[in-house]
Coordinates of C-alpha atoms in Angstrom, one line a residue:
Chain A
X1175 CA 269.0 253.1 199.8
X1176 CA 269.0 256.0 202.4
X1177 CA 265.8 256.7 204.5
X1178 CA 264.9 259.2 207.1
X1179 CA 261.9 258.4 209.6
X1180 CA 260.4 261.1 211.7
X1181 CA 257.6 259.2 213.7
X1182 CA 255.8 261.9 214.9
X1183 CA 253.8 264.2 212.5
X1184 CA 252.7 266.6 215.3
X1185 CA 254.1 267.4 218.6
X1186 CA 252.5 269.6 221.3
X1187 CA 254.3 270.6 224.4
X1188 CA 254.0 273.5 227.0
X1189 CA 256.4 276.5 227.3
X1190 CA 259.1 275.5 229.7
X1191 CA 258.9 271.8 229.2
X1192 CA 261.7 269.6 227.6
X1193 CA 261.0 268.7 224.0
X1194 CA 262.6 265.8 221.7
X1195 CA 262.0 265.4 218.3
X1196 CA 262.8 262.1 217.1
X1197 CA 264.6 261.2 213.9
X1198 CA 265.7 257.5 212.9
X1199 CA 267.6 256.9 209.6
X1200 CA 268.9 253.9 207.6
X1201 CA 271.9 254.0 205.5
X1202 CA 274.7 251.5 205.1
X1203 CA 277.5 253.9 205.0
X1204 CA 278.7 256.8 206.9
X1205 CA 276.0 259.4 207.1
X1206 CA 275.9 263.2 207.7
X1207 CA 272.7 264.4 209.6
X1208 CA 271.0 267.7 209.7
X1209 CA 267.9 269.4 211.2
X1210 CA 266.3 272.0 208.9
X1211 CA 263.5 274.2 210.5
X1212 CA 260.6 276.3 208.8
X1213 CA 258.9 278.8 211.0
X1214 CA 255.5 280.3 210.0
X1215 CA 255.7 282.3 207.0
X1216 CA 259.5 281.9 206.7
X1217 CA 261.8 280.0 204.3
X1218 CA 263.1 276.8 205.2
X1219 CA 266.5 276.8 206.7
X1220 CA 269.2 274.9 208.1
X1221 CA 269.2 274.5 212.0
X1222 CA 272.2 272.4 212.8
X1223 CA 274.3 269.5 211.6
X1224 CA 275.7 266.7 213.6
X1225 CA 279.2 267.5 212.6
X1226 CA 279.3 270.9 214.1
X1227 CA 278.4 269.7 217.5
X1228 CA 276.9 273.1 218.2
X1229 CA 273.7 274.3 220.0
X1230 CA 271.5 276.6 218.1
X1231 CA 268.7 278.4 219.7
X1232 CA 269.2 276.0 222.5
X1233 CA 268.5 272.9 220.5
X1234 CA 271.2 270.0 220.4
X1235 CA 271.3 266.9 218.5
X1236 CA 273.5 263.8 219.0
X1237 CA 274.3 261.4 216.2
X1238 CA 273.8 257.6 217.9
X1239 CA 275.2 255.4 215.2
X1240 CA 274.2 252.5 217.3
X1241 CA 270.6 253.3 217.4
X1242 CA 270.7 255.0 214.0
X1243 CA 269.0 258.0 215.5
X1244 CA 269.6 261.9 215.6
X1245 CA 267.0 263.2 218.0
X1246 CA 266.6 267.0 218.4
X1247 CA 266.3 268.1 221.9
X1248 CA 265.7 271.2 223.9
X1249 CA 265.6 271.4 227.7
X1250 CA 263.0 274.1 228.0
X1251 CA 260.7 274.8 225.1
X1252 CA 259.8 278.4 223.9
X1253 CA 256.8 279.4 222.0
X1254 CA 259.0 280.8 219.1
X1255 CA 260.1 277.2 218.8
X1256 CA 256.9 276.3 217.3
X1257 CA 257.7 275.3 213.6
X1258 CA 258.0 272.5 211.1
X1259 CA 261.3 270.5 211.7
X1260 CA 262.7 268.4 209.2
X1261 CA 265.5 265.6 209.8
X1262 CA 267.8 265.2 206.8
X1263 CA 270.6 262.9 205.8
X1264 CA 273.3 262.9 203.2
X1265 CA 276.3 260.7 202.5
X1266 CA 279.9 261.8 203.6
X1267 CA 280.8 263.5 200.6
X1268 CA 284.6 263.9 200.5
X1269 CA 284.0 266.6 197.9
X1270 CA 281.7 264.8 195.7
X1271 CA 278.0 265.7 195.3
X1272 CA 275.3 263.8 197.0
X1273 CA 271.6 265.0 197.4
X1274 CA 269.9 265.3 200.8
X1275 CA 267.1 263.1 201.7
X1276 CA 264.6 264.5 204.1
X1277 CA 262.1 263.0 206.6
X1278 CA 258.3 263.8 206.3
X1279 CA 258.7 266.6 209.3
X1280 CA 257.2 267.1 212.7
X1281 CA 255.3 270.1 213.4
X1282 CA 255.8 271.2 216.9
X1283 CA 253.6 273.5 218.6
X1284 CA 254.6 275.1 222.0
X1285 CA 251.7 276.0 223.9
X1286 CA 251.8 279.1 226.4
Chain B
X1419 CA 272.9 287.5 202.3
X1420 CA 271.9 284.7 199.9
X1421 CA 268.7 285.3 198.0
X1422 CA 266.9 282.6 196.1
X1423 CA 264.0 284.1 194.3
X1424 CA 260.9 282.1 193.0
X1425 CA 258.9 284.1 190.5
X1426 CA 255.5 283.5 191.9
X1427 CA 254.2 283.0 195.2
X1428 CA 250.7 281.6 194.1
X1429 CA 249.9 280.2 190.7
X1430 CA 246.5 278.7 189.6
X1431 CA 246.5 276.8 186.4
X1432 CA 244.2 274.4 184.7
X1433 CA 244.5 270.8 183.8
X1434 CA 246.8 270.2 180.7
X1435 CA 248.4 273.4 180.7
X1436 CA 252.2 273.8 180.3
X1437 CA 253.6 275.4 183.6
X1438 CA 257.0 277.2 184.1
X1439 CA 258.3 277.8 187.7
X1440 CA 261.3 280.1 187.8
X1441 CA 264.0 280.2 190.4
X1442 CA 266.9 282.5 190.5
X1443 CA 269.8 282.8 192.9
X1444 CA 272.3 285.4 193.4
X1445 CA 275.3 283.9 195.2
X1446 CA 276.9 281.8 192.3
X1447 CA 276.0 278.7 193.5
X1448 CA 276.7 275.6 191.5
X1449 CA 273.9 273.4 192.8
X1450 CA 270.2 274.1 192.3
X1451 CA 267.4 272.0 193.3
X1452 CA 263.6 271.6 193.1
X1453 CA 261.5 270.0 195.8
X1454 CA 257.8 269.7 196.3
X1455 CA 256.5 269.9 199.9
X1456 CA 253.3 268.3 200.7
X1457 CA 251.8 267.9 204.2
X1458 CA 252.4 264.3 205.7
X1459 CA 255.0 263.8 202.8
X1460 CA 257.9 266.1 203.5
X1461 CA 260.1 267.4 201.1
X1462 CA 260.7 265.2 197.9
X1463 CA 263.3 265.9 195.5
X1464 CA 262.1 266.4 191.8
X1465 CA 265.3 267.4 189.9
X1466 CA 268.6 268.7 190.6
X1467 CA 271.5 270.4 188.7
X1468 CA 275.2 270.6 189.4
X1469 CA 276.1 272.7 186.3
X1470 CA 274.8 274.7 183.6
X1471 CA 273.0 272.5 181.1
X1472 CA 273.2 269.4 183.5
X1473 CA 270.2 267.8 185.3
X1474 CA 269.7 264.7 187.2
X1475 CA 266.5 263.2 188.2
X1476 CA 265.5 263.1 191.9
X1477 CA 263.1 260.8 193.5
X1478 CA 259.9 262.0 191.7
X1479 CA 260.8 263.1 188.2
X1480 CA 257.7 262.1 186.5
X1481 CA 255.6 264.6 184.8
X1482 CA 258.2 267.4 185.3
X1483 CA 261.3 268.7 183.3
X1484 CA 264.0 271.2 184.1
X1485 CA 266.0 273.6 182.4
X1486 CA 269.4 275.5 183.6
X1487 CA 270.5 277.5 180.6
X1488 CA 272.4 280.1 182.9
X1489 CA 274.0 279.2 186.1
X1490 CA 271.8 281.6 188.3
X1491 CA 268.5 280.2 186.9
X1492 CA 266.8 276.9 187.2
X1493 CA 263.4 276.3 185.8
X1494 CA 260.9 273.6 186.5
X1495 CA 258.3 272.6 183.7
X1496 CA 255.2 270.9 184.1
X1497 CA 254.5 269.7 180.6
X1498 CA 250.8 268.8 181.1
X1499 CA 249.6 270.2 184.4
X1500 CA 247.6 267.5 186.4
X1501 CA 245.5 268.0 189.7
X1502 CA 248.0 265.8 191.6
X1503 CA 250.6 268.2 190.9
X1504 CA 249.0 270.6 193.1
X1505 CA 251.6 271.4 195.7
X1506 CA 254.2 273.7 197.4
X1507 CA 257.2 274.0 195.0
X1508 CA 260.4 274.9 196.8
X1509 CA 263.6 275.9 195.0
X1510 CA 267.0 275.6 196.8
X1511 CA 270.6 276.3 196.0
X1512 CA 274.0 275.5 197.3
X1513 CA 277.8 275.7 196.9
X1514 CA 279.7 272.6 195.1
X1515 CA 280.8 270.2 197.8
X1516 CA 278.2 271.9 200.4
X1517 CA 275.2 270.1 199.3
X1518 CA 273.8 269.9 202.8
X1519 CA 273.8 273.6 203.4
X1520 CA 270.7 274.5 201.2
X1521 CA 269.2 278.0 200.7
X1522 CA 265.7 277.7 200.0
X1523 CA 263.2 280.1 198.2
X1524 CA 259.9 281.3 199.7
X1525 CA 258.0 278.7 197.6
X1526 CA 255.4 278.6 194.9
X1527 CA 251.9 277.4 195.7
X1528 CA 250.7 275.8 192.7
X1529 CA 246.8 274.9 192.4
X1530 CA 246.0 272.7 189.3
X1531 CA 242.1 272.8 188.6

C-alpha cells in the first residue's frame, strides 16, 4: 500500500527565513511525487512534480529514494507563501490509470 | 482555462436526507474524482471514474455512491446523510494518463445537522 506522511500539521516561519515542508512516503515500486497547494479562498492546485525538476514560485523539491522523502524547500519565504500544502504520490503509470494518494497536509504561515 | 464547477458552495441538510452533490467540468477530461477534505485528515478519495457509467471505489466509499451518465458530469450521492459526513467535498478532473494533474473545483461545504 502506498502512504504519504507529512509530519507537521502546522509550520510557522518569518518572512525571509528558509522553509522546508517535510514529506515522506512508503511505496514498494517506483513512485511519482507531487506537491499541491491551496491558498486562502482558492482552489487546490498542482504546485510542482518531481519529474519536472522545476522551481515554481521559488520552491523546489528533490526526490530522495534512499530516504523516501520529497521535501519542499524555499530559501526565502514570502508572506504570500502562506497556504496549505499537500504532498501526493502515485505510481509510475506508463499510460495506465492510478489514483493519487495525498498526505494530511501542512499549513504554512509566513509571518511579517 | 479548465473549469470544474461544483453546484453549491454551502449546503445544510438534515440527518437521513438523501443528498446530491453535482460536479461539471468543461475540458473533456476522462477522469473525475470526489474527495473529502477534513482538518488533520487531509484529502481522502471517495470515488472516481475513468469513463461514462464507470466508477471505482476510493479509500472511503461507505455511505456514498456516484453517478456518471455524461462525460462532463460526476455526481456524489449521500444515500442517508449522517453527521459524520459533515465535511468539505472536492471534485476534481484530469485527462486519461495524467491522473496526477488534477483540476479541482471550489468545493462544497456540507453540514449535516
